[in-house]
């Protein structure tokens, strides 16, 4: 169910789809901090929370143009990065490897983080997973918390469904670097992420694949939409289809994944 504060006192809201932090902001000054000097920022000024959530969950792509409106629609032209990812997807599935595209989001008004995972299985299945939570210990990490828990959700699904090979495709470096011990685990979300991985999923054959941030990759954009959907509660039919693949959406509530509670 969507959270809708009293809108009668609100003149404008600002929905940030891509920025230093994503989510819904109540003032232009708050929004501007998240998009100014951020390459390819995406945001829109709206009047209601329903409009904001609809924009955050949409496929439409806009860019920042130094005022408080929306600039022109960006091109969705295929790039060399896209072709490399398609080749990686094709080869991984052929070799029996599960693929999980992950992303996170944050609602600054409600103070909840959200996770989205698009899973493509070599068994011709597509699984779209959402999860959101508001554990206080992780709130400072905002959308980063959402992305690392999206990775854990993908690992959980792989193990629960007896897949032993998985690749996680991500755009935030910490998803890989904390697990690979390239970065120190100094904040609560990174400590929980690595601890859960080591205790539950260390036996999986895990690969990482970095996707360039804000590259309009179709798979990563779906993961981003799922993360935002987890916060809006506007669940509907699955977002992604491939010929010959079944499709299912799983929407986890906070109490359904107690292993992500910081006290556990």
Tab-separated table of C-alpha atoms in Angstrom:
chain	number	residue	atom	x	y	z
A	1	UNK	CA	0.000	0.000	0.000
A	2	UNK	CA	1.367	3.435	-0.945
A	3	UNK	CA	2.255	5.933	1.762
A	4	UNK	CA	0.523	9.242	1.069
A	5	UNK	CA	1.145	12.137	3.467
A	6	UNK	CA	-1.314	15.019	3.504
A	7	UNK	CA	-0.982	16.471	0.022
A	8	UNK	CA	-3.158	19.513	0.688
A	9	UNK	CA	-0.147	21.380	2.078
A	10	UNK	CA	2.195	20.354	-0.743
A	11	UNK	CA	2.661	22.706	-3.730
A	12	UNK	CA	5.141	20.534	-5.617
A	13	UNK	CA	6.992	17.265	-5.191
A	14	UNK	CA	10.147	16.167	-6.977
A	15	UNK	CA	10.694	12.544	-8.021
A	16	UNK	CA	14.372	11.704	-8.618
A	17	UNK	CA	14.896	8.582	-10.704
A	18	UNK	CA	18.669	9.014	-11.034
A	19	UNK	CA	20.812	11.175	-8.788
A	20	UNK	CA	23.122	11.043	-5.798
A	21	UNK	CA	20.081	9.693	-3.938
A	22	UNK	CA	16.791	8.643	-5.514
A	23	UNK	CA	13.247	8.990	-4.231
A	24	UNK	CA	10.655	11.687	-3.595
A	25	UNK	CA	11.622	15.127	-2.267
A	26	UNK	CA	9.326	17.823	-0.912
A	27	UNK	CA	11.314	20.911	-1.935
A	28	UNK	CA	13.317	22.046	-4.941
A	29	UNK	CA	16.377	22.679	-2.761
A	30	UNK	CA	16.341	19.052	-1.537
A	31	UNK	CA	15.914	17.790	-5.088
A	32	UNK	CA	18.623	20.060	-6.502
A	33	UNK	CA	21.223	18.649	-4.077
A	34	UNK	CA	20.611	15.176	-5.535
A	35	UNK	CA	20.765	16.077	-9.234
A	36	UNK	CA	23.046	19.094	-9.684
A	37	UNK	CA	26.459	18.036	-11.060
A	38	UNK	CA	25.209	14.437	-11.356
A	39	UNK	CA	25.780	13.141	-14.890
A	40	UNK	CA	22.534	12.170	-16.650
A	41	UNK	CA	20.343	12.937	-13.638
A	42	UNK	CA	16.680	12.035	-14.131
A	43	UNK	CA	13.873	13.718	-12.239
A	44	UNK	CA	10.464	15.321	-12.608
A	45	UNK	CA	8.357	17.899	-10.770
A	46	UNK	CA	4.867	16.593	-9.924
A	47	UNK	CA	1.897	17.585	-7.796
A	48	UNK	CA	0.935	14.322	-6.066
A	49	UNK	CA	2.551	11.201	-4.643
A	50	UNK	CA	0.654	9.083	-7.163
A	51	UNK	CA	2.276	11.052	-9.999
A	52	UNK	CA	5.684	10.724	-8.343
A	53	UNK	CA	5.397	6.964	-7.945
A	54	UNK	CA	4.077	6.601	-11.504
A	55	UNK	CA	7.109	8.482	-12.837
A	56	UNK	CA	9.579	6.499	-10.716
A	57	UNK	CA	8.034	3.241	-11.944
A	58	UNK	CA	7.850	4.289	-15.597
A	59	UNK	CA	10.190	3.453	-18.474
A	60	UNK	CA	10.314	7.090	-19.620
A	61	UNK	CA	13.757	8.663	-19.403
A	62	UNK	CA	14.296	12.394	-18.807
A	63	UNK	CA	17.392	14.422	-18.008
A	64	UNK	CA	18.271	17.411	-15.814
A	65	UNK	CA	18.548	20.816	-17.499
A	66	UNK	CA	19.383	23.270	-14.687
A	67	UNK	CA	15.803	24.268	-13.920
A	68	UNK	CA	13.063	22.626	-11.968
A	69	UNK	CA	11.281	21.004	-14.877
A	70	UNK	CA	12.092	18.056	-17.112
A	71	UNK	CA	14.376	18.137	-20.122
A	72	UNK	CA	14.133	16.137	-23.330
A	73	UNK	CA	13.727	12.380	-23.609
A	74	UNK	CA	17.076	10.598	-23.917
A	75	UNK	CA	18.021	8.195	-26.686
A	76	UNK	CA	17.775	4.474	-26.054
A	77	UNK	CA	20.338	3.652	-28.763
A	78	UNK	CA	22.130	0.322	-28.430
A	79	UNK	CA	25.740	0.685	-27.243
A	80	UNK	CA	28.827	-1.520	-27.242
A	81	UNK	CA	28.252	-2.035	-23.515
A	82	UNK	CA	24.755	-3.344	-24.263
A	83	UNK	CA	26.096	-5.776	-26.835
A	84	UNK	CA	28.762	-7.026	-24.407
A	85	UNK	CA	26.115	-7.595	-21.744
A	86	UNK	CA	23.886	-9.448	-24.216
A	87	UNK	CA	26.791	-11.723	-25.077
A	88	UNK	CA	27.500	-12.309	-21.387
A	89	UNK	CA	23.834	-13.124	-20.757
A	90	UNK	CA	23.709	-15.541	-23.692
A	91	UNK	CA	26.909	-17.381	-22.729
A	92	UNK	CA	26.052	-17.532	-19.030
A	93	UNK	CA	22.618	-19.047	-19.616
A	94	UNK	CA	24.085	-21.513	-22.104
A	95	UNK	CA	26.514	-22.656	-19.383
A	96	UNK	CA	23.785	-23.089	-16.776
A	97	UNK	CA	24.533	-19.902	-14.837
A	98	UNK	CA	21.766	-17.932	-13.142
A	99	UNK	CA	21.813	-14.163	-13.800
A	100	UNK	CA	20.613	-11.524	-11.346
A	101	UNK	CA	20.442	-7.803	-12.165
A	102	UNK	CA	20.148	-5.825	-8.926
A	103	UNK	CA	19.423	-2.252	-7.901
A	104	UNK	CA	18.239	-0.208	-4.919
A	105	UNK	CA	16.160	2.872	-4.183
A	106	UNK	CA	15.298	5.086	-1.221
A	107	UNK	CA	12.204	7.027	-0.182
A	108	UNK	CA	13.472	10.061	1.728
A	109	UNK	CA	9.964	10.991	2.922
A	110	UNK	CA	9.050	7.620	4.428
A	111	UNK	CA	12.683	6.676	5.198
A	112	UNK	CA	12.476	3.220	3.632
A	113	UNK	CA	14.982	1.567	1.286
A	114	UNK	CA	13.900	-0.741	-1.512
A	115	UNK	CA	15.465	-3.618	-3.417
A	116	UNK	CA	14.850	-4.917	-6.912
A	117	UNK	CA	16.246	-8.059	-8.527
A	118	UNK	CA	15.616	-9.284	-12.053
A	119	UNK	CA	16.582	-12.944	-12.235
A	120	UNK	CA	16.956	-14.822	-15.513
A	121	UNK	CA	17.384	-18.569	-15.056
A	122	UNK	CA	18.788	-21.122	-17.525
A	123	UNK	CA	15.597	-23.106	-16.883
A	124	UNK	CA	13.691	-20.509	-18.969
A	125	UNK	CA	12.316	-18.646	-15.974
A	126	UNK	CA	12.224	-14.929	-15.230
A	127	UNK	CA	11.784	-13.963	-11.592
A	128	UNK	CA	11.198	-10.348	-10.538
A	129	UNK	CA	11.735	-9.782	-6.820
A	130	UNK	CA	11.051	-6.730	-4.662
A	131	UNK	CA	11.753	-6.067	-0.996
A	132	UNK	CA	11.634	-2.980	1.188
A	133	UNK	CA	12.531	-2.273	4.807
A	134	UNK	CA	13.207	0.545	7.248
A	135	UNK	CA	15.690	-0.877	9.736
A	136	UNK	CA	17.174	2.186	11.386
A	137	UNK	CA	20.746	0.855	11.358
A	138	UNK	CA	20.757	0.811	7.547
A	139	UNK	CA	18.908	4.032	6.719
A	140	UNK	CA	22.036	6.170	6.363
A	141	UNK	CA	23.099	3.973	3.438
A	142	UNK	CA	19.867	4.847	1.598
A	143	UNK	CA	19.673	3.230	-1.870
A	144	UNK	CA	22.977	1.409	-1.276
A	145	UNK	CA	21.189	-0.651	1.372
A	146	UNK	CA	18.563	-1.487	-1.208
A	147	UNK	CA	21.118	-2.674	-3.743
A	148	UNK	CA	23.142	-4.912	-1.424
A	149	UNK	CA	19.977	-6.523	-0.057
A	150	UNK	CA	18.858	-7.051	-3.656
A	151	UNK	CA	22.073	-9.029	-4.147
A	152	UNK	CA	21.339	-11.100	-1.040
A	153	UNK	CA	17.784	-11.734	-2.236
A	154	UNK	CA	19.161	-13.042	-5.534
A	155	UNK	CA	21.581	-15.327	-3.691
A	156	UNK	CA	18.743	-16.570	-1.497
A	157	UNK	CA	16.574	-17.377	-4.500
A	158	UNK	CA	19.451	-19.197	-6.186
A	159	UNK	CA	20.131	-21.378	-3.168
A	160	UNK	CA	16.459	-22.009	-2.363
A	161	UNK	CA	15.963	-23.200	-5.937
A	162	UNK	CA	19.140	-25.314	-6.052
A	163	UNK	CA	21.192	-23.248	-8.455
A	164	UNK	CA	24.875	-23.397	-7.586
A	165	UNK	CA	26.162	-20.905	-10.198
A	166	UNK	CA	25.073	-17.273	-10.195
A	167	UNK	CA	26.293	-13.987	-11.606
A	168	UNK	CA	25.230	-10.717	-10.012
A	169	UNK	CA	25.148	-7.766	-12.392
A	170	UNK	CA	25.304	-4.457	-10.532
A	171	UNK	CA	26.202	-0.783	-10.869
A	172	UNK	CA	27.314	0.055	-7.297
A	173	UNK	CA	30.891	-1.135	-6.695
A	174	UNK	CA	30.309	-2.086	-3.073
A	175	UNK	CA	28.156	-5.031	-4.168
A	176	UNK	CA	31.318	-6.688	-5.462
A	177	UNK	CA	34.092	-5.000	-3.515
A	178	UNK	CA	32.771	-5.790	-0.034
A	179	UNK	CA	32.414	-9.478	-0.861
A	180	UNK	CA	35.822	-9.592	-2.578
A	181	UNK	CA	37.367	-7.793	0.440
A	182	UNK	CA	38.598	-4.915	-1.705
A	183	UNK	CA	36.712	-2.527	0.561
A	184	UNK	CA	36.643	-2.598	4.349
A	185	UNK	CA	33.272	-3.235	5.961
A	186	UNK	CA	32.934	-0.155	8.151
A	187	UNK	CA	29.228	0.701	7.978
A	188	UNK	CA	26.349	-1.431	9.308
A	189	UNK	CA	24.954	-2.331	5.902
A	190	UNK	CA	28.295	-3.596	4.598
A	191	UNK	CA	28.918	-5.591	7.784
A	192	UNK	CA	25.483	-7.236	7.509
A	193	UNK	CA	25.939	-7.877	3.782
A	194	UNK	CA	29.261	-9.678	4.134
A	195	UNK	CA	28.229	-11.554	7.293
A	196	UNK	CA	25.070	-12.896	5.639
A	197	UNK	CA	26.972	-13.895	2.513
A	198	UNK	CA	29.674	-15.718	4.451
A	199	UNK	CA	27.212	-17.545	6.693
A	200	UNK	CA	24.639	-18.540	4.058
A	201	UNK	CA	25.911	-18.264	0.490
A	202	UNK	CA	29.686	-18.704	0.506
A	203	UNK	CA	29.335	-22.146	-1.085
A	204	UNK	CA	27.808	-20.754	-4.289
A	205	UNK	CA	29.875	-20.272	-7.451
A	206	UNK	CA	29.475	-16.482	-7.546
A	207	UNK	CA	30.602	-14.116	-10.292
A	208	UNK	CA	30.161	-10.353	-10.520
A	209	UNK	CA	29.629	-8.238	-13.635
A	210	UNK	CA	29.798	-4.441	-13.452
A	211	UNK	CA	27.245	-2.501	-15.477
A	212	UNK	CA	28.048	1.120	-16.195
A	213	UNK	CA	25.819	3.320	-14.063
A	214	UNK	CA	23.101	5.347	-15.836
A	215	UNK	CA	23.712	3.552	-19.138
A	216	UNK	CA	20.030	2.812	-19.869
A	217	UNK	CA	20.712	-0.904	-19.984
A	218	UNK	CA	17.320	-2.607	-20.321
A	219	UNK	CA	17.986	-5.251	-17.657
A	220	UNK	CA	19.355	-2.812	-15.106
A	221	UNK	CA	16.483	-0.425	-15.773
A	222	UNK	CA	14.022	-3.200	-14.874
A	223	UNK	CA	15.890	-3.847	-11.610
A	224	UNK	CA	15.710	-0.105	-10.917
A	225	UNK	CA	11.953	-0.087	-11.578
A	226	UNK	CA	11.474	-3.062	-9.254
A	227	UNK	CA	13.373	-1.288	-6.475
A	228	UNK	CA	11.137	1.762	-6.842
A	229	UNK	CA	8.039	-0.435	-7.066
A	230	UNK	CA	8.974	-2.014	-3.741
A	231	UNK	CA	8.574	1.427	-2.144
A	232	UNK	CA	5.431	2.525	-3.957
A	233	UNK	CA	3.565	-0.736	-3.434
A	234	UNK	CA	2.121	-0.402	-6.943
A	235	UNK	CA	2.601	-4.037	-7.871
A	236	UNK	CA	1.128	-5.333	-11.094
A	237	UNK	CA	1.933	-7.632	-13.945
A	238	UNK	CA	5.594	-8.609	-14.516
A	239	UNK	CA	7.740	-5.976	-16.200
A	240	UNK	CA	10.084	-8.082	-18.325
A	241	UNK	CA	9.432	-10.771	-20.913
A	242	UNK	CA	11.540	-13.040	-23.090
A	243	UNK	CA	10.125	-15.407	-25.731
A	244	UNK	CA	9.719	-18.905	-24.321
A	245	UNK	CA	10.291	-17.847	-20.685
A	246	UNK	CA	7.788	-18.051	-17.851
A	247	UNK	CA	7.539	-14.996	-15.622
A	248	UNK	CA	6.778	-14.583	-11.931
A	249	UNK	CA	6.927	-11.655	-9.508
A	250	UNK	CA	7.713	-12.044	-5.786
A	251	UNK	CA	7.071	-9.097	-3.475
A	252	UNK	CA	8.631	-9.592	-0.039
A	253	UNK	CA	7.420	-7.681	2.998
A	254	UNK	CA	9.877	-6.717	5.731
A	255	UNK	CA	8.791	-9.497	8.134
A	256	UNK	CA	9.105	-12.196	5.467
A	257	UNK	CA	12.927	-12.003	5.385
A	258	UNK	CA	13.961	-12.009	9.060
A	259	UNK	CA	17.522	-12.897	8.068
A	260	UNK	CA	17.931	-9.271	6.915
A	261	UNK	CA	17.047	-7.924	10.346
A	262	UNK	CA	20.203	-6.319	11.817
A	263	UNK	CA	19.545	-8.116	15.107
A	264	UNK	CA	19.882	-11.542	13.426
